[in-house]
């Protein structure tokens, strides 16, 4: 509700707040493939004062609209799923893409980190994939046996 009252709110946008509450990640659901990172306190203060908030960073890499965002438990990584069938892993501090995960055959609609650091994704293709980021990237799921590269 706080966002709704300020300039950061856009109806067709995805939002995710970092575990420490300091960073807000946003992705517009149409017309943009970019993800924006905001210092939440600074952006809300600017919005309250009637100023236009400026993002900390604009993350570019997806070829189509991001559909889902998830921060890792420690807040160091941000995962984004997209209509381009990929998942991108971003280093929040350096604001650089760390990995591009491919394995879905259609739009990625959901990404979620678990407390143990695994990443799950779901897509329009009906797949739910499990990704281990501590080792070479592998997709696991019932349709693919224990794992497949």
mmCIF file of C-alpha atoms in Angstrom:
data_model
loop_
_atom_site.group_PDB
_atom_site.id
_atom_site.type_symbol
_atom_site.label_atom_id
_atom_site.label_comp_id
_atom_site.label_asym_id
_atom_site.label_seq_id
_atom_site.Cartn_x
_atom_site.Cartn_y
_atom_site.Cartn_z
ATOM 1 C CA UNK A 1 0.000 0.000 0.000
ATOM 2 C CA UNK A 2 2.897 2.334 0.686
ATOM 3 C CA UNK A 3 4.101 1.962 -2.915
ATOM 4 C CA UNK A 4 0.627 2.585 -4.287
ATOM 5 C CA UNK A 5 0.673 6.057 -2.751
ATOM 6 C CA UNK A 6 3.962 7.012 -4.386
ATOM 7 C CA UNK A 7 5.530 7.431 -7.804
ATOM 8 C CA UNK A 8 7.196 3.991 -7.698
ATOM 9 C CA UNK A 9 3.857 2.235 -8.127
ATOM 10 C CA UNK A 10 2.811 1.179 -11.596
ATOM 11 C CA UNK A 11 -0.083 -1.160 -12.111
ATOM 12 C CA UNK A 12 1.542 -3.598 -14.545
ATOM 13 C CA UNK A 13 4.835 -4.031 -12.765
ATOM 14 C CA UNK A 14 6.527 -6.748 -10.719
ATOM 15 C CA UNK A 15 8.071 -5.876 -7.347
ATOM 16 C CA UNK A 16 10.432 -7.603 -4.940
ATOM 17 C CA UNK A 17 12.012 -6.170 -1.776
ATOM 18 C CA UNK A 18 15.402 -7.475 -0.645
ATOM 19 C CA UNK A 19 15.499 -9.457 2.621
ATOM 20 C CA UNK A 20 17.100 -6.512 4.469
ATOM 21 C CA UNK A 21 14.413 -4.126 3.194
ATOM 22 C CA UNK A 22 16.886 -1.743 1.584
ATOM 23 C CA UNK A 23 16.581 -2.535 -2.126
ATOM 24 C CA UNK A 24 13.476 -2.666 -4.267
ATOM 25 C CA UNK A 25 13.620 -4.447 -7.620
ATOM 26 C CA UNK A 26 10.977 -3.585 -10.212
ATOM 27 C CA UNK A 27 10.239 -4.932 -13.668
ATOM 28 C CA UNK A 28 7.649 -3.487 -15.965
ATOM 29 C CA UNK A 29 5.276 -6.115 -17.322
ATOM 30 C CA UNK A 30 5.050 -4.536 -20.772
ATOM 31 C CA UNK A 31 7.178 -2.484 -23.145
ATOM 32 C CA UNK A 32 10.483 -2.976 -21.321
ATOM 33 C CA UNK A 33 12.986 -5.743 -20.732
ATOM 34 C CA UNK A 34 14.862 -3.748 -18.066
ATOM 35 C CA UNK A 35 14.864 -4.341 -14.323
ATOM 36 C CA UNK A 36 15.397 -1.375 -12.026
ATOM 37 C CA UNK A 37 16.993 -1.431 -8.589
ATOM 38 C CA UNK A 38 16.013 1.282 -6.126
ATOM 39 C CA UNK A 39 17.286 2.363 -2.723
ATOM 40 C CA UNK A 40 13.888 1.963 -1.107
ATOM 41 C CA UNK A 41 14.241 4.641 1.573
ATOM 42 C CA UNK A 42 15.656 7.265 -0.814
ATOM 43 C CA UNK A 43 13.045 6.538 -3.464
ATOM 44 C CA UNK A 44 10.153 6.756 -1.016
ATOM 45 C CA UNK A 45 11.518 9.989 0.475
ATOM 46 C CA UNK A 46 11.835 11.511 -3.002
ATOM 47 C CA UNK A 47 8.328 10.380 -3.903
ATOM 48 C CA UNK A 48 6.901 11.853 -0.672
ATOM 49 C CA UNK A 49 8.597 15.152 -1.492
ATOM 50 C CA UNK A 50 7.093 15.172 -4.977
ATOM 51 C CA UNK A 51 10.432 14.471 -6.669
ATOM 52 C CA UNK A 52 10.933 11.814 -9.298
ATOM 53 C CA UNK A 53 13.007 9.025 -7.736
ATOM 54 C CA UNK A 54 16.084 7.816 -9.587
ATOM 55 C CA UNK A 55 16.987 4.114 -9.665
ATOM 56 C CA UNK A 56 20.297 2.851 -8.316
ATOM 57 C CA UNK A 57 20.733 0.796 -11.458
ATOM 58 C CA UNK A 58 19.029 -0.446 -14.589
ATOM 59 C CA UNK A 59 19.762 -4.118 -15.299
ATOM 60 C CA UNK A 60 19.619 -4.996 -18.979
ATOM 61 C CA UNK A 61 19.975 -8.439 -20.495
ATOM 62 C CA UNK A 62 16.545 -9.933 -21.065
ATOM 63 C CA UNK A 63 15.241 -9.780 -24.619
ATOM 64 C CA UNK A 64 11.633 -9.533 -23.480
ATOM 65 C CA UNK A 65 9.617 -8.476 -20.426
ATOM 66 C CA UNK A 66 10.600 -9.908 -17.046
ATOM 67 C CA UNK A 67 7.716 -11.727 -15.375
ATOM 68 C CA UNK A 68 9.094 -12.668 -11.957
ATOM 69 C CA UNK A 69 11.753 -11.546 -9.469
ATOM 70 C CA UNK A 70 13.307 -13.195 -6.410
ATOM 71 C CA UNK A 71 16.144 -12.192 -4.086
ATOM 72 C CA UNK A 72 18.404 -14.820 -2.552
ATOM 73 C CA UNK A 73 18.159 -15.192 1.224
ATOM 74 C CA UNK A 74 21.288 -13.072 1.783
ATOM 75 C CA UNK A 75 20.133 -10.449 -0.744
ATOM 76 C CA UNK A 76 23.311 -10.713 -2.831
ATOM 77 C CA UNK A 77 21.606 -12.241 -5.867
ATOM 78 C CA UNK A 78 18.467 -11.373 -7.786
ATOM 79 C CA UNK A 79 16.843 -13.891 -10.127
ATOM 80 C CA UNK A 80 14.566 -12.744 -12.932
ATOM 81 C CA UNK A 81 12.389 -14.859 -15.202
ATOM 82 C CA UNK A 82 11.213 -13.547 -18.555
ATOM 83 C CA UNK A 83 9.034 -14.012 -21.598
ATOM 84 C CA UNK A 84 12.329 -14.645 -23.471
ATOM 85 C CA UNK A 85 12.374 -18.199 -21.918
ATOM 86 C CA UNK A 86 15.424 -17.398 -19.757
ATOM 87 C CA UNK A 87 16.310 -16.767 -16.142
ATOM 88 C CA UNK A 88 19.010 -14.241 -15.355
ATOM 89 C CA UNK A 89 20.994 -14.171 -12.131
ATOM 90 C CA UNK A 90 22.196 -10.703 -11.153
ATOM 91 C CA UNK A 91 24.802 -9.678 -8.582
ATOM 92 C CA UNK A 92 22.983 -6.921 -6.680
ATOM 93 C CA UNK A 93 26.137 -5.127 -5.462
ATOM 94 C CA UNK A 94 28.024 -5.059 -8.780
ATOM 95 C CA UNK A 95 24.753 -4.785 -10.746
ATOM 96 C CA UNK A 96 26.087 -7.258 -13.310
ATOM 97 C CA UNK A 97 24.558 -10.358 -14.828
ATOM 98 C CA UNK A 98 26.227 -13.436 -13.318
ATOM 99 C CA UNK A 99 24.457 -16.195 -15.235
ATOM 100 C CA UNK A 100 21.890 -16.831 -17.887
ATOM 101 C CA UNK A 101 19.900 -20.005 -17.275
ATOM 102 C CA UNK A 102 18.213 -21.711 -20.188
ATOM 103 C CA UNK A 103 15.999 -24.766 -20.045
ATOM 104 C CA UNK A 104 12.419 -23.622 -20.389
ATOM 105 C CA UNK A 105 10.800 -24.067 -23.773
ATOM 106 C CA UNK A 106 8.386 -21.176 -23.269
ATOM 107 C CA UNK A 107 7.794 -18.128 -21.059
ATOM 108 C CA UNK A 108 9.180 -18.264 -17.521
ATOM 109 C CA UNK A 109 6.405 -17.170 -15.176
ATOM 110 C CA UNK A 110 7.929 -17.762 -11.750
ATOM 111 C CA UNK A 111 11.317 -17.793 -10.034
ATOM 112 C CA UNK A 112 11.892 -18.374 -6.326
ATOM 113 C CA UNK A 113 15.000 -18.843 -4.197
ATOM 114 C CA UNK A 114 14.750 -21.293 -1.301
ATOM 115 C CA UNK A 115 16.501 -20.778 2.064
ATOM 116 C CA UNK A 116 19.175 -23.344 1.072
ATOM 117 C CA UNK A 117 20.114 -21.320 -2.038
ATOM 118 C CA UNK A 118 18.408 -23.417 -4.692
ATOM 119 C CA UNK A 119 16.368 -21.679 -7.337
ATOM 120 C CA UNK A 120 13.086 -22.982 -8.688
ATOM 121 C CA UNK A 121 11.382 -21.791 -11.826
ATOM 122 C CA UNK A 122 8.103 -22.503 -13.535
ATOM 123 C CA UNK A 123 7.025 -21.763 -17.039
ATOM 124 C CA UNK A 124 4.269 -21.831 -19.578
ATOM 125 C CA UNK A 125 5.796 -25.064 -20.880
ATOM 126 C CA UNK A 126 4.494 -26.825 -17.744
ATOM 127 C CA UNK A 127 7.973 -27.430 -16.337
ATOM 128 C CA UNK A 128 9.072 -26.735 -12.800
ATOM 129 C CA UNK A 129 12.863 -26.639 -12.777
ATOM 130 C CA UNK A 130 15.303 -26.767 -9.887
ATOM 131 C CA UNK A 131 18.623 -25.009 -10.387
ATOM 132 C CA UNK A 132 21.742 -25.416 -8.255
ATOM 133 C CA UNK A 133 23.842 -22.253 -8.376
ATOM 134 C CA UNK A 134 26.706 -23.658 -6.257
ATOM 135 C CA UNK A 135 27.840 -25.967 -9.038
ATOM 136 C CA UNK A 136 27.741 -26.008 -12.801
ATOM 137 C CA UNK A 137 24.208 -25.087 -13.804
ATOM 138 C CA UNK A 138 21.942 -28.110 -13.978
ATOM 139 C CA UNK A 139 18.225 -28.352 -14.436
ATOM 140 C CA UNK A 140 16.413 -31.082 -12.556
ATOM 141 C CA UNK A 141 12.825 -32.185 -12.740
ATOM 142 C CA UNK A 142 10.627 -35.238 -13.186
ATOM 143 C CA UNK A 143 10.527 -34.906 -16.974
ATOM 144 C CA UNK A 144 14.327 -35.014 -17.147
ATOM 145 C CA UNK A 145 15.256 -37.766 -14.716
ATOM 146 C CA UNK A 146 17.510 -36.702 -11.870
ATOM 147 C CA UNK A 147 19.173 -33.986 -13.905
ATOM 148 C CA UNK A 148 20.115 -32.883 -17.346
ATOM 149 C CA UNK A 149 22.661 -30.284 -18.475
#
